[in-house]
Amino acid sequence: MRRLFRRDSGREVEVIRERRHNVRHIPRNGESVLVVDDSRTIRFALKKMLTQGGYEVLEAENGREAIELARAHSPVLIIMDIVMPELNGFQATRRMRKMEETRNIPIVIMSGNPEATEKFWVERIGANDFMSKPFSRKEVFQRLEWAVYRNKIA
């Protein structure tokens, strides 16, 4: 694995060339991703992928827990399901966009229902991207790179 450097918003960041030709950022120590889903299986799968990618992973079962963790830890990205108990993904995203501490954290909404109406609401409430379930490792890291670094990977 070869380490490279790329300029990102006026600063150099370390990147790696993953597999054949995908360039992916190497997370700095302490960079975390918040995974919000009421399904333990989905949280486990995402945690495994992101941990292997070098990120610390925070987990929440609902929107209320997600808000608390996001305020306390300032993750580089939040991956959030829509349908959850207590506070759903749309409500949690809307509240986070109104709070000073969480306003600028990129949010990727995920759902097992890839209908146009959900994608429309994702944009309206201020989320940065939409990812459908089931997802692949490649798609997770593509969404992460785009949302956090504005870097499209092949």
PDB file of N, CA and C in Angstrom, residues 34-110:
ATOM      1  N   LEU A  34     -20.250   8.680  13.042  1.00  0.00           N
ATOM      2  CA  LEU A  34     -21.399   8.292  13.849  1.00  0.00           C
ATOM      3  C   LEU A  34     -22.362   7.495  12.978  1.00  0.00           C
ATOM      4  N   VAL A  35     -22.651   6.261  13.383  1.00  0.00           N
ATOM      5  CA  VAL A  35     -23.584   5.391  12.665  1.00  0.00           C
ATOM      6  C   VAL A  35     -24.873   5.325  13.485  1.00  0.00           C
ATOM      7  N   VAL A  36     -25.987   5.718  12.860  1.00  0.00           N
ATOM      8  CA  VAL A  36     -27.272   5.778  13.557  1.00  0.00           C
ATOM      9  C   VAL A  36     -28.263   4.864  12.857  1.00  0.00           C
ATOM     10  N   ASP A  37     -28.624   3.785  13.527  1.00  0.00           N
ATOM     11  CA  ASP A  37     -29.596   2.837  12.968  1.00  0.00           C
ATOM     12  C   ASP A  37     -30.137   2.003  14.110  1.00  0.00           C
ATOM     13  N   ASP A  38     -31.421   1.673  14.061  1.00  0.00           N
ATOM     14  CA  ASP A  38     -31.984   0.834  15.119  1.00  0.00           C
ATOM     15  C   ASP A  38     -31.658  -0.640  14.905  1.00  0.00           C
ATOM     16  N   SER A  39     -31.105  -0.991  13.764  1.00  0.00           N
ATOM     17  CA  SER A  39     -30.716  -2.369  13.476  1.00  0.00           C
ATOM     18  C   SER A  39     -29.276  -2.621  13.920  1.00  0.00           C
ATOM     19  N   ARG A  40     -29.112  -3.544  14.836  1.00  0.00           N
ATOM     20  CA  ARG A  40     -27.777  -3.901  15.326  1.00  0.00           C
ATOM     21  C   ARG A  40     -26.922  -4.468  14.195  1.00  0.00           C
ATOM     22  N   THR A  41     -27.530  -5.182  13.262  1.00  0.00           N
ATOM     23  CA  THR A  41     -26.812  -5.781  12.131  1.00  0.00           C
ATOM     24  C   THR A  41     -26.208  -4.710  11.226  1.00  0.00           C
ATOM     25  N   ILE A  42     -26.979  -3.693  10.904  1.00  0.00           N
ATOM     26  CA  ILE A  42     -26.489  -2.608  10.051  1.00  0.00           C
ATOM     27  C   ILE A  42     -25.360  -1.864  10.759  1.00  0.00           C
ATOM     28  N   ARG A  43     -25.558  -1.559  12.050  1.00  0.00           N
ATOM     29  CA  ARG A  43     -24.502  -0.865  12.805  1.00  0.00           C
ATOM     30  C   ARG A  43     -23.222  -1.687  12.829  1.00  0.00           C
ATOM     31  N   PHE A  44     -23.349  -3.000  13.023  1.00  0.00           N
ATOM     32  CA  PHE A  44     -22.180  -3.880  13.064  1.00  0.00           C
ATOM     33  C   PHE A  44     -21.442  -3.875  11.722  1.00  0.00           C
ATOM     34  N   ALA A  45     -22.201  -3.998  10.617  1.00  0.00           N
ATOM     35  CA  ALA A  45     -21.582  -4.040   9.281  1.00  0.00           C
ATOM     36  C   ALA A  45     -20.841  -2.734   8.982  1.00  0.00           C
ATOM     37  N   LEU A  46     -21.475  -1.609   9.261  1.00  0.00           N
ATOM     38  CA  LEU A  46     -20.830  -0.319   9.014  1.00  0.00           C
ATOM     39  C   LEU A  46     -19.628  -0.110   9.935  1.00  0.00           C
ATOM     40  N   LYS A  47     -19.775  -0.521  11.184  1.00  0.00           N
ATOM     41  CA  LYS A  47     -18.654  -0.379  12.129  1.00  0.00           C
ATOM     42  C   LYS A  47     -17.445  -1.175  11.664  1.00  0.00           C
ATOM     43  N   LYS A  48     -17.684  -2.383  11.192  1.00  0.00           N
ATOM     44  CA  LYS A  48     -16.585  -3.221  10.716  1.00  0.00           C
ATOM     45  C   LYS A  48     -15.873  -2.570   9.527  1.00  0.00           C
ATOM     46  N   MET A  49     -16.637  -2.088   8.552  1.00  0.00           N
ATOM     47  CA  MET A  49     -16.050  -1.446   7.372  1.00  0.00           C
ATOM     48  C   MET A  49     -15.248  -0.202   7.753  1.00  0.00           C
ATOM     49  N   LEU A  50     -15.863   0.654   8.547  1.00  0.00           N
ATOM     50  CA  LEU A  50     -15.234   1.931   8.893  1.00  0.00           C
ATOM     51  C   LEU A  50     -14.026   1.754   9.804  1.00  0.00           C
ATOM     52  N   THR A  51     -14.086   0.789  10.702  1.00  0.00           N
ATOM     53  CA  THR A  51     -12.949   0.508  11.577  1.00  0.00           C
ATOM     54  C   THR A  51     -11.774  -0.002  10.759  1.00  0.00           C
ATOM     55  N   GLN A  52     -12.056  -0.869   9.796  1.00  0.00           N
ATOM     56  CA  GLN A  52     -10.990  -1.352   8.910  1.00  0.00           C
ATOM     57  C   GLN A  52     -10.405  -0.206   8.092  1.00  0.00           C
ATOM     58  N   GLY A  53     -11.201   0.819   7.822  1.00  0.00           N
ATOM     59  CA  GLY A  53     -10.735   1.992   7.087  1.00  0.00           C
ATOM     60  C   GLY A  53      -9.986   2.988   7.962  1.00  0.00           C
ATOM     61  N   GLY A  54      -9.885   2.713   9.271  1.00  0.00           N
ATOM     62  CA  GLY A  54      -9.116   3.566  10.161  1.00  0.00           C
ATOM     63  C   GLY A  54      -9.913   4.570  10.969  1.00  0.00           C
ATOM     64  N   TYR A  55     -11.231   4.536  10.867  1.00  0.00           N
ATOM     65  CA  TYR A  55     -12.074   5.484  11.601  1.00  0.00           C
ATOM     66  C   TYR A  55     -12.509   4.897  12.933  1.00  0.00           C
ATOM     67  N   GLU A  56     -12.685   5.762  13.925  1.00  0.00           N
ATOM     68  CA  GLU A  56     -13.358   5.370  15.153  1.00  0.00           C
ATOM     69  C   GLU A  56     -14.848   5.442  14.855  1.00  0.00           C
ATOM     70  N   VAL A  57     -15.621   4.537  15.423  1.00  0.00           N
ATOM     71  CA  VAL A  57     -17.048   4.499  15.117  1.00  0.00           C
ATOM     72  C   VAL A  57     -17.865   4.685  16.391  1.00  0.00           C
ATOM     73  N   LEU A  58     -18.782   5.638  16.341  1.00  0.00           N
ATOM     74  CA  LEU A  58     -19.744   5.864  17.410  1.00  0.00           C
ATOM     75  C   LEU A  58     -21.066   5.288  16.941  1.00  0.00           C
ATOM     76  N   GLU A  59     -21.847   4.723  17.852  1.00  0.00           N
ATOM     77  CA  GLU A  59     -23.110   4.098  17.469  1.00  0.00           C
ATOM     78  C   GLU A  59     -24.276   4.673  18.263  1.00  0.00           C
ATOM     79  N   ALA A  60     -25.405   4.860  17.573  1.00  0.00           N
ATOM     80  CA  ALA A  60     -26.638   5.301  18.220  1.00  0.00           C
ATOM     81  C   ALA A  60     -27.793   4.496  17.642  1.00  0.00           C
ATOM     82  N   GLU A  61     -28.798   4.223  18.495  1.00  0.00           N
ATOM     83  CA  GLU A  61     -29.964   3.442  18.065  1.00  0.00           C
ATOM     84  C   GLU A  61     -31.118   4.307  17.587  1.00  0.00           C
ATOM     85  N   ASN A  62     -31.085   5.601  17.908  1.00  0.00           N
ATOM     86  CA  ASN A  62     -32.174   6.487  17.497  1.00  0.00           C
ATOM     87  C   ASN A  62     -31.654   7.912  17.351  1.00  0.00           C
ATOM     88  N   GLY A  63     -32.511   8.789  16.868  1.00  0.00           N
ATOM     89  CA  GLY A  63     -32.125  10.162  16.604  1.00  0.00           C
ATOM     90  C   GLY A  63     -31.742  10.947  17.843  1.00  0.00           C
ATOM     91  N   ARG A  64     -32.389  10.667  18.947  1.00  0.00           N
ATOM     92  CA  ARG A  64     -32.096  11.382  20.194  1.00  0.00           C
ATOM     93  C   ARG A  64     -30.670  11.093  20.663  1.00  0.00           C
ATOM     94  N   GLU A  65     -30.283   9.807  20.640  1.00  0.00           N
ATOM     95  CA  GLU A  65     -28.908   9.430  20.997  1.00  0.00           C
ATOM     96  C   GLU A  65     -27.914  10.041  20.009  1.00  0.00           C
ATOM     97  N   ALA A  66     -28.288  10.083  18.747  1.00  0.00           N
ATOM     98  CA  ALA A  66     -27.409  10.628  17.707  1.00  0.00           C
ATOM     99  C   ALA A  66     -27.089  12.092  17.976  1.00  0.00           C
ATOM    100  N   ILE A  67     -28.082  12.871  18.348  1.00  0.00           N
ATOM    101  CA  ILE A  67     -27.863  14.291  18.635  1.00  0.00           C
ATOM    102  C   ILE A  67     -26.890  14.452  19.791  1.00  0.00           C
ATOM    103  N   GLU A  68     -27.095  13.673  20.856  1.00  0.00           N
ATOM    104  CA  GLU A  68     -26.211  13.747  22.027  1.00  0.00           C
ATOM    105  C   GLU A  68     -24.767  13.406  21.650  1.00  0.00           C
ATOM    106  N   LEU A  69     -24.581  12.307  20.910  1.00  0.00           N
ATOM    107  CA  LEU A  69     -23.229  11.890  20.524  1.00  0.00           C
ATOM    108  C   LEU A  69     -22.579  12.883  19.559  1.00  0.00           C
ATOM    109  N   ALA A  70     -23.350  13.412  18.638  1.00  0.00           N
ATOM    110  CA  ALA A  70     -22.804  14.374  17.679  1.00  0.00           C
ATOM    111  C   ALA A  70     -22.348  15.644  18.388  1.00  0.00           C
ATOM    112  N   ARG A  71     -23.124  16.108  19.348  1.00  0.00           N
ATOM    113  CA  ARG A  71     -22.742  17.314  20.101  1.00  0.00           C
ATOM    114  C   ARG A  71     -21.496  17.062  20.941  1.00  0.00           C
ATOM    115  N   ALA A  72     -21.383  15.880  21.509  1.00  0.00           N
ATOM    116  CA  ALA A  72     -20.267  15.578  22.412  1.00  0.00           C
ATOM    117  C   ALA A  72     -18.963  15.269  21.672  1.00  0.00           C
ATOM    118  N   HIS A  73     -19.046  14.636  20.493  1.00  0.00           N
ATOM    119  CA  HIS A  73     -17.839  14.118  19.844  1.00  0.00           C
ATOM    120  C   HIS A  73     -17.489  14.759  18.503  1.00  0.00           C
ATOM    121  N   SER A  74     -18.364  15.524  17.893  1.00  0.00           N
ATOM    122  CA  SER A  74     -18.131  16.157  16.581  1.00  0.00           C
ATOM    123  C   SER A  74     -17.522  15.197  15.561  1.00  0.00           C
ATOM    124  N   PRO A  75     -18.266  14.184  15.136  1.00  0.00           N
ATOM    125  CA  PRO A  75     -17.733  13.246  14.145  1.00  0.00           C
ATOM    126  C   PRO A  75     -17.528  13.929  12.793  1.00  0.00           C
ATOM    127  N   VAL A  76     -16.689  13.310  11.938  1.00  0.00           N
ATOM    128  CA  VAL A  76     -16.465  13.883  10.605  1.00  0.00           C
ATOM    129  C   VAL A  76     -17.642  13.589   9.679  1.00  0.00           C
ATOM    130  N   LEU A  77     -18.458  12.581  10.024  1.00  0.00           N
ATOM    131  CA  LEU A  77     -19.603  12.195   9.203  1.00  0.00           C
ATOM    132  C   LEU A  77     -20.631  11.483  10.071  1.00  0.00           C
ATOM    133  N   ILE A  78     -21.909  11.660   9.714  1.00  0.00           N
ATOM    134  CA  ILE A  78     -22.996  10.917  10.351  1.00  0.00           C
ATOM    135  C   ILE A  78     -23.704  10.134   9.256  1.00  0.00           C
ATOM    136  N   ILE A  79     -23.826   8.824   9.456  1.00  0.00           N
ATOM    137  CA  ILE A  79     -24.595   7.973   8.545  1.00  0.00           C
ATOM    138  C   ILE A  79     -25.860   7.604   9.311  1.00  0.00           C
ATOM    139  N   MET A  80     -27.031   8.049   8.812  1.00  0.00           N
ATOM    140  CA  MET A  80     -28.255   7.935   9.583  1.00  0.00           C
ATOM    141  C   MET A  80     -29.386   7.276   8.816  1.00  0.00           C
ATOM    142  N   ASP A  81     -30.023   6.326   9.470  1.00  0.00           N
ATOM    143  CA  ASP A  81     -31.212   5.674   8.933  1.00  0.00           C
ATOM    144  C   ASP A  81     -32.399   6.633   9.067  1.00  0.00           C
ATOM    145  N   ILE A  82     -33.472   6.374   8.339  1.00  0.00           N
ATOM    146  CA  ILE A  82     -34.657   7.224   8.424  1.00  0.00           C
ATOM    147  C   ILE A  82     -35.627   6.711   9.480  1.00  0.00           C
ATOM    148  N   VAL A  83     -36.002   5.439   9.381  1.00  0.00           N
ATOM    149  CA  VAL A  83     -37.038   4.898  10.248  1.00  0.00           C
ATOM    150  C   VAL A  83     -36.406   4.345  11.529  1.00  0.00           C
ATOM    151  N   MET A  84     -36.647   5.059  12.642  1.00  0.00           N
ATOM    152  CA  MET A  84     -36.120   4.660  13.948  1.00  0.00           C
ATOM    153  C   MET A  84     -37.128   5.055  15.028  1.00  0.00           C
ATOM    154  N   PRO A  85     -37.058   4.404  16.189  1.00  0.00           N
ATOM    155  CA  PRO A  85     -37.951   4.789  17.284  1.00  0.00           C
ATOM    156  C   PRO A  85     -37.547   6.131  17.900  1.00  0.00           C
ATOM    157  N   GLU A  86     -38.443   6.703  18.670  1.00  0.00           N
ATOM    158  CA  GLU A  86     -38.261   7.978  19.378  1.00  0.00           C
ATOM    159  C   GLU A  86     -38.150   9.166  18.436  1.00  0.00           C
ATOM    160  N   LEU A  87     -37.033   9.289  17.733  1.00  0.00           N
ATOM    161  CA  LEU A  87     -36.811  10.420  16.841  1.00  0.00           C
ATOM    162  C   LEU A  87     -36.260   9.860  15.534  1.00  0.00           C
ATOM    163  N   ASN A  88     -36.996  10.034  14.425  1.00  0.00           N
ATOM    164  CA  ASN A  88     -36.533   9.441  13.169  1.00  0.00           C
ATOM    165  C   ASN A  88     -35.391  10.249  12.555  1.00  0.00           C
ATOM    166  N   GLY A  89     -34.816   9.735  11.481  1.00  0.00           N
ATOM    167  CA  GLY A  89     -33.658  10.356  10.849  1.00  0.00           C
ATOM    168  C   GLY A  89     -33.925  11.746  10.294  1.00  0.00           C
ATOM    169  N   PHE A  90     -35.114  11.966   9.743  1.00  0.00           N
ATOM    170  CA  PHE A  90     -35.463  13.290   9.222  1.00  0.00           C
ATOM    171  C   PHE A  90     -35.541  14.309  10.363  1.00  0.00           C
ATOM    172  N   GLN A  91     -36.205  13.936  11.453  1.00  0.00           N
ATOM    173  CA  GLN A  91     -36.342  14.849  12.586  1.00  0.00           C
ATOM    174  C   GLN A  91     -34.989  15.159  13.216  1.00  0.00           C
ATOM    175  N   ALA A  92     -34.162  14.134  13.380  1.00  0.00           N
ATOM    176  CA  ALA A  92     -32.842  14.333  13.984  1.00  0.00           C
ATOM    177  C   ALA A  92     -31.969  15.231  13.098  1.00  0.00           C
ATOM    178  N   THR A  93     -32.015  15.007  11.792  1.00  0.00           N
ATOM    179  CA  THR A  93     -31.224  15.824  10.867  1.00  0.00           C
ATOM    180  C   THR A  93     -31.677  17.280  10.922  1.00  0.00           C
ATOM    181  N   ARG A  94     -32.974  17.492  10.917  1.00  0.00           N
ATOM    182  CA  ARG A  94     -33.514  18.846  10.986  1.00  0.00           C
ATOM    183  C   ARG A  94     -33.041  19.561  12.258  1.00  0.00           C
ATOM    184  N   ARG A  95     -33.069  18.849  13.389  1.00  0.00           N
ATOM    185  CA  ARG A  95     -32.624  19.453  14.655  1.00  0.00           C
ATOM    186  C   ARG A  95     -31.122  19.734  14.648  1.00  0.00           C
ATOM    187  N   MET A  96     -30.346  18.810  14.077  1.00  0.00           N
ATOM    188  CA  MET A  96     -28.896  19.010  14.031  1.00  0.00           C
ATOM    189  C   MET A  96     -28.522  20.210  13.165  1.00  0.00           C
ATOM    190  N   ARG A  97     -29.267  20.444  12.103  1.00  0.00           N
ATOM    191  CA  ARG A  97     -28.971  21.567  11.225  1.00  0.00           C
ATOM    192  C   ARG A  97     -29.252  22.909  11.904  1.00  0.00           C
ATOM    193  N   LYS A  98     -30.075  22.900  12.942  1.00  0.00           N
ATOM    194  CA  LYS A  98     -30.390  24.131  13.663  1.00  0.00           C
ATOM    195  C   LYS A  98     -29.418  24.409  14.809  1.00  0.00           C
ATOM    196  N   MET A  99     -28.637  23.409  15.227  1.00  0.00           N
ATOM    197  CA  MET A  99     -27.711  23.569  16.353  1.00  0.00           C
ATOM    198  C   MET A  99     -26.336  24.010  15.863  1.00  0.00           C
ATOM    199  N   GLU A 100     -25.750  24.933  16.565  1.00  0.00           N
ATOM    200  CA  GLU A 100     -24.440  25.465  16.193  1.00  0.00           C
ATOM    201  C   GLU A 100     -23.366  24.377  16.161  1.00  0.00           C
ATOM    202  N   GLU A 101     -23.356  23.474  17.153  1.00  0.00           N
ATOM    203  CA  GLU A 101     -22.306  22.453  17.269  1.00  0.00           C
ATOM    204  C   GLU A 101     -22.356  21.404  16.166  1.00  0.00           C
ATOM    205  N   THR A 102     -23.525  21.174  15.608  1.00  0.00           N
ATOM    206  CA  THR A 102     -23.681  20.081  14.640  1.00  0.00           C
ATOM    207  C   THR A 102     -24.061  20.554  13.236  1.00  0.00           C
ATOM    208  N   ARG A 103     -24.217  21.827  13.054  1.00  0.00           N
ATOM    209  CA  ARG A 103     -24.702  22.392  11.792  1.00  0.00           C
ATOM    210  C   ARG A 103     -23.882  21.969  10.577  1.00  0.00           C
ATOM    211  N   ASN A 104     -22.561  21.901  10.721  1.00  0.00           N
ATOM    212  CA  ASN A 104     -21.697  21.662   9.567  1.00  0.00           C
ATOM    213  C   ASN A 104     -21.202  20.223   9.431  1.00  0.00           C
ATOM    214  N   ILE A 105     -21.698  19.324  10.257  1.00  0.00           N
ATOM    215  CA  ILE A 105     -21.292  17.920  10.136  1.00  0.00           C
ATOM    216  C   ILE A 105     -22.037  17.304   8.947  1.00  0.00           C
ATOM    217  N   PRO A 106     -21.306  16.718   7.984  1.00  0.00           N
ATOM    218  CA  PRO A 106     -21.993  16.079   6.849  1.00  0.00           C
ATOM    219  C   PRO A 106     -22.853  14.902   7.319  1.00  0.00           C
ATOM    220  N   ILE A 107     -24.044  14.794   6.737  1.00  0.00           N
ATOM    221  CA  ILE A 107     -24.969  13.710   7.085  1.00  0.00           C
ATOM    222  C   ILE A 107     -25.360  12.966   5.821  1.00  0.00           C
ATOM    223  N   VAL A 108     -25.184  11.646   5.850  1.00  0.00           N
ATOM    224  CA  VAL A 108     -25.638  10.775   4.763  1.00  0.00           C
ATOM    225  C   VAL A 108     -26.825   9.992   5.305  1.00  0.00           C
ATOM    226  N   ILE A 109     -27.974  10.175   4.696  1.00  0.00           N
ATOM    227  CA  ILE A 109     -29.181   9.454   5.091  1.00  0.00           C
ATOM    228  C   ILE A 109     -29.226   8.146   4.317  1.00  0.00           C
ATOM    229  N   MET A 110     -29.552   7.051   5.031  1.00  0.00           N
ATOM    230  CA  MET A 110     -29.672   5.769   4.337  1.00  0.00           C
ATOM    231  C   MET A 110     -31.058   5.181   4.582  1.00  0.00           C
TER     232      MET A 110
END
